[in-house]
Amino acid sequence: MKQTLMEPFSLTLDFAAGRIEPATTRIERRLSDMLGMFADAAAEAAAMTDGDPLIYEVLQYDVPNETGQLVVCTTVLHPGRIGDEYYMTKGHYHEKLDTAEVYLGLRGHGKLVMQADHGFSGLDMHSGTIAYVPPYWAHRTVNTGSDLFVFFAVYPADAGHNYGAIEHGGFGQRVVDRDGRPMIVPSNKGVEA
Ligand code: M6P
Ligand code: ZN
């Protein structure tokens, strides 16, 4: 097995801004990058004419894509809604399904929704929450607050991101605003009308 011999290193993390310094990759996801993922198509279209909002950013420090290596990254999820559905990440399974991930909440409030063949999970996250995504669980984060929702993540560098299953099949649960409070509802009810 090929393994790059690396030198130890340290990085700086600004908890409030979610900035890793230095970061080698910055991914920006706007609504146009995730059209069709929110339940309310009319609200998506309206938000697009309003200027294609920035939904979230991911900052990460890349390491070789090899078994044994770990990627560290942060996600900065902006506050907002498309219809009654809060801004969220695309969500993914790992290509290597038997790999886990750890999140640490740094700022704001959100939910981590997960799904596996046998069920769903929805965990609250805020500053200080450590959340564990076990192997085989698809994971998506949602900003349920009015501030930035910022969290740190660590995952195996060779885990890979499988977006297709979520893009085509969707997530079984959605996080929506109900009278000012976040609620997890089944995808096929309530928000699709
Ligand atoms: C977390 C990690 C990353 C992921 C990011 C955004 O930081 O799970 O691997 O890229 O969230 O989520 P997504 O890739 O689903 O858009
Ligand atoms: Zn992941």
CSV table of C-alpha atoms and ligand atoms in Angstrom, one decimal:
chain,number,residue,atom,x,y,z
A,1,MET,CA,0.0,0.0,0.0
A,2,LYS,CA,1.4,3.4,-1.0
A,3,GLN,CA,1.8,5.7,1.9
A,4,THR,CA,3.2,9.2,1.8
A,5,LEU,CA,5.6,10.0,4.6
A,6,MET,CA,4.4,13.3,6.0
A,7,GLU,CA,5.9,15.8,8.4
A,8,PRO,CA,3.8,16.8,11.4
A,9,PHE,CA,2.0,20.1,11.1
A,10,SER,CA,-0.3,22.4,13.0
A,11,LEU,CA,-3.0,24.8,11.7
A,12,THR,CA,-4.9,27.7,13.3
A,13,LEU,CA,-8.7,27.7,13.6
A,14,ASP,CA,-10.8,30.8,14.1
A,15,PHE,CA,-13.8,29.3,15.9
A,16,ALA,CA,-16.2,32.2,15.2
A,17,ALA,CA,-15.3,32.7,11.6
A,18,GLY,CA,-14.6,29.0,10.9
A,19,ARG,CA,-11.4,29.9,9.1
A,20,ILE,CA,-8.6,27.3,9.0
A,21,GLU,CA,-5.3,29.0,8.4
A,22,PRO,CA,-3.8,28.0,6.1
A,23,ALA,CA,-6.5,26.2,4.1
A,24,THR,CA,-5.7,24.6,0.8
A,25,THR,CA,-9.2,24.2,-0.5
A,26,ARG,CA,-12.2,26.5,-0.2
A,27,ILE,CA,-15.5,25.3,-1.6
A,28,GLU,CA,-18.4,27.7,-2.0
A,29,ARG,CA,-21.9,26.4,-2.5
A,30,ARG,CA,-24.6,28.7,-3.8
A,31,LEU,CA,-28.2,27.8,-4.3
A,32,SER,CA,-27.4,27.2,-8.0
A,33,ASP,CA,-25.1,24.4,-7.0
A,34,MET,CA,-28.0,22.6,-5.3
A,35,LEU,CA,-31.1,23.3,-7.2
A,36,GLY,CA,-33.8,20.7,-6.7
A,37,MET,CA,-32.6,19.8,-3.2
A,38,PHE,CA,-35.0,22.1,-1.4
A,39,ALA,CA,-38.6,20.9,-1.4
A,40,ASP,CA,-40.2,24.2,-2.5
A,41,ALA,CA,-39.2,24.7,-6.2
A,42,ALA,CA,-41.1,28.0,-6.4
A,43,ALA,CA,-39.2,29.3,-3.4
A,44,GLU,CA,-35.9,28.1,-5.0
A,45,ALA,CA,-36.7,30.0,-8.2
A,46,ALA,CA,-37.6,33.1,-6.3
A,47,ALA,CA,-34.4,33.0,-4.3
A,48,MET,CA,-32.4,32.6,-7.6
A,49,THR,CA,-34.0,35.8,-9.1
A,50,ASP,CA,-33.0,37.4,-5.8
A,51,GLY,CA,-29.3,36.8,-6.5
A,52,ASP,CA,-28.3,33.1,-6.0
A,53,PRO,CA,-27.6,33.2,-2.3
A,54,LEU,CA,-24.4,31.7,-0.8
A,55,ILE,CA,-25.6,28.8,1.3
A,56,TYR,CA,-22.3,27.5,2.8
A,57,GLU,CA,-18.5,27.4,2.5
A,58,VAL,CA,-16.1,24.5,3.3
A,59,LEU,CA,-12.5,25.2,4.2
A,60,GLN,CA,-10.1,22.4,4.4
A,61,TYR,CA,-6.5,21.3,4.6
A,62,ASP,CA,-5.8,18.6,2.1
A,63,VAL,CA,-3.7,15.6,2.8
A,64,PRO,CA,-2.9,12.7,0.5
A,65,ASN,CA,-6.0,10.7,-0.4
A,66,GLU,CA,-4.7,7.5,1.3
A,67,THR,CA,-5.9,5.1,3.9
A,68,GLY,CA,-4.7,6.2,7.3
A,69,GLN,CA,-4.8,9.9,6.5
A,70,LEU,CA,-7.4,12.3,8.0
A,71,VAL,CA,-8.8,15.4,6.5
A,72,VAL,CA,-9.7,18.4,8.7
A,73,CYS,CA,-12.2,21.0,7.5
A,74,THR,CA,-14.7,23.5,8.6
A,75,THR,CA,-18.2,24.3,7.3
A,76,VAL,CA,-19.7,27.8,7.6
A,77,LEU,CA,-23.5,27.5,7.0
A,78,HIS,CA,-25.2,30.8,6.5
A,79,PRO,CA,-28.6,31.5,8.1
A,80,GLY,CA,-31.7,31.5,5.8
A,81,ARG,CA,-34.5,29.5,4.4
A,82,ILE,CA,-35.8,28.4,1.0
A,83,GLY,CA,-39.6,28.5,1.7
A,84,ASP,CA,-39.9,27.0,5.2
A,85,GLU,CA,-36.8,24.8,4.8
A,86,TYR,CA,-33.6,26.0,6.5
A,87,TYR,CA,-30.3,26.4,4.6
A,88,MET,CA,-28.5,23.1,4.6
A,89,THR,CA,-25.5,21.2,3.1
A,90,LYS,CA,-26.0,18.9,0.1
A,91,GLY,CA,-25.4,15.9,2.2
A,92,HIS,CA,-23.6,12.8,1.2
A,93,TYR,CA,-22.8,9.1,1.9
A,94,HIS,CA,-19.1,8.2,2.0
A,95,GLU,CA,-18.0,6.3,-1.1
A,96,LYS,CA,-16.2,4.0,1.2
A,97,LEU,CA,-19.4,3.3,3.2
A,98,ASP,CA,-17.5,1.8,6.2
A,99,THR,CA,-15.9,5.1,7.2
A,100,ALA,CA,-17.0,7.4,10.0
A,101,GLU,CA,-16.7,11.2,10.7
A,102,VAL,CA,-16.6,13.4,13.7
A,103,TYR,CA,-18.1,16.9,14.0
A,104,LEU,CA,-17.5,19.6,16.6
A,105,GLY,CA,-19.9,22.6,16.8
A,106,LEU,CA,-18.1,25.9,17.0
A,107,ARG,CA,-20.8,28.6,16.6
A,108,GLY,CA,-24.5,28.9,16.2
A,109,HIS,CA,-27.2,26.3,16.2
A,110,GLY,CA,-28.0,23.5,13.8
A,111,LYS,CA,-29.1,20.0,13.2
A,112,LEU,CA,-27.2,17.0,11.9
A,113,VAL,CA,-29.6,14.8,10.1
A,114,MET,CA,-28.5,11.3,9.1
A,115,GLN,CA,-30.1,8.3,7.4
A,116,ALA,CA,-29.1,4.7,6.9
A,117,ASP,CA,-30.9,1.7,5.5
A,118,HIS,CA,-32.5,1.1,8.8
A,119,GLY,CA,-33.6,4.5,9.9
A,120,PHE,CA,-33.1,8.2,10.5
A,121,SER,CA,-31.4,10.4,13.1
A,122,GLY,CA,-31.5,14.1,14.0
A,123,LEU,CA,-29.1,15.5,16.5
A,124,ASP,CA,-29.0,19.1,17.8
A,125,MET,CA,-25.6,20.8,17.4
A,126,HIS,CA,-24.3,24.0,19.0
A,127,SER,CA,-20.9,25.3,20.1
A,128,GLY,CA,-19.2,22.4,22.0
A,129,THR,CA,-21.3,19.6,20.6
A,130,ILE,CA,-19.3,16.6,19.5
A,131,ALA,CA,-21.4,14.5,17.0
A,132,TYR,CA,-20.4,11.2,15.7
A,133,VAL,CA,-21.4,10.0,12.2
A,134,PRO,CA,-21.0,6.2,12.2
A,135,PRO,CA,-20.1,4.3,9.1
A,136,TYR,CA,-23.0,3.8,6.6
A,137,TRP,CA,-24.9,6.9,7.6
A,138,ALA,CA,-25.6,9.7,5.1
A,139,HIS,CA,-25.1,13.1,6.7
A,140,ARG,CA,-26.4,16.6,6.2
A,141,THR,CA,-26.2,19.7,8.4
A,142,VAL,CA,-28.8,22.4,8.7
A,143,ASN,CA,-28.6,25.9,10.1
A,144,THR,CA,-31.6,26.3,12.3
A,145,GLY,CA,-30.5,29.6,13.8
A,146,SER,CA,-30.3,33.3,12.8
A,147,ASP,CA,-26.5,33.4,13.1
A,148,LEU,CA,-23.8,31.5,11.2
A,149,PHE,CA,-23.6,27.8,12.0
A,150,VAL,CA,-20.0,26.8,12.1
A,151,PHE,CA,-18.6,23.3,12.8
A,152,PHE,CA,-15.3,21.4,12.4
A,153,ALA,CA,-15.1,18.0,10.9
A,154,VAL,CA,-12.5,15.2,10.7
A,155,TYR,CA,-12.9,12.2,8.3
A,156,PRO,CA,-10.7,9.6,6.6
A,157,ALA,CA,-9.0,11.1,3.5
A,158,ASP,CA,-10.0,8.2,1.3
A,159,ALA,CA,-13.7,8.2,2.5
A,160,GLY,CA,-14.9,10.0,-0.7
A,161,HIS,CA,-18.2,11.9,-1.1
A,162,ASN,CA,-21.1,10.2,-2.8
A,163,TYR,CA,-23.7,12.9,-3.6
A,164,GLY,CA,-25.6,11.0,-6.2
A,165,ALA,CA,-27.8,9.0,-3.9
A,166,ILE,CA,-29.0,12.2,-2.1
A,167,GLU,CA,-29.3,14.2,-5.4
A,168,HIS,CA,-31.5,11.5,-6.9
A,169,GLY,CA,-33.3,10.0,-4.0
A,170,GLY,CA,-33.3,12.9,-1.6
A,171,PHE,CA,-33.2,12.8,2.2
A,172,GLY,CA,-36.0,11.1,4.0
A,173,GLN,CA,-36.4,14.0,6.4
A,174,ARG,CA,-36.4,17.7,6.1
A,175,VAL,CA,-35.8,20.4,8.7
A,176,VAL,CA,-38.4,23.2,8.4
A,177,ASP,CA,-39.5,26.2,10.3
A,178,ARG,CA,-42.8,25.7,12.1
A,179,ASP,CA,-44.0,28.9,13.9
A,180,GLY,CA,-40.4,30.0,14.4
A,181,ARG,CA,-39.1,26.7,15.6
A,182,PRO,CA,-37.2,24.0,13.8
A,183,MET,CA,-39.0,20.8,13.2
A,184,ILE,CA,-37.9,17.6,11.4
A,185,VAL,CA,-40.6,16.3,9.1
A,186,PRO,CA,-40.8,13.4,6.7
A,187,SER,CA,-39.9,14.5,3.2
A,188,ASN,CA,-43.1,13.5,1.6
A,189,LYS,CA,-45.3,15.4,4.0
A,190,GLY,CA,-45.9,19.0,4.9
A,191,VAL,CA,-43.3,20.8,2.9
A,192,GLU,CA,-44.0,19.4,-0.6
A,193,ALA,CA,-47.4,21.1,-1.1
B,1,M6P,C1,-18.5,18.7,6.5
B,1,M6P,C2,-17.8,17.5,6.0
B,1,M6P,C3,-17.3,17.7,4.6
B,1,M6P,C4,-18.4,18.1,3.7
B,1,M6P,C5,-19.0,19.4,4.3
B,1,M6P,C6,-20.2,19.9,3.5
B,1,M6P,O1,-17.5,19.7,6.7
B,1,M6P,O2,-18.7,16.4,6.1
B,1,M6P,O3,-16.7,16.4,4.2
B,1,M6P,O4,-17.9,18.4,2.4
B,1,M6P,O5,-19.5,19.1,5.6
B,1,M6P,O6,-21.1,18.9,3.2
B,1,M6P,P1,-21.4,18.4,1.7
B,1,M6P,O7,-20.1,17.8,1.2
B,1,M6P,O8,-22.5,17.3,1.9
B,1,M6P,O9,-21.9,19.5,0.9
B,2,ZN,ZN,-18.8,12.9,5.3
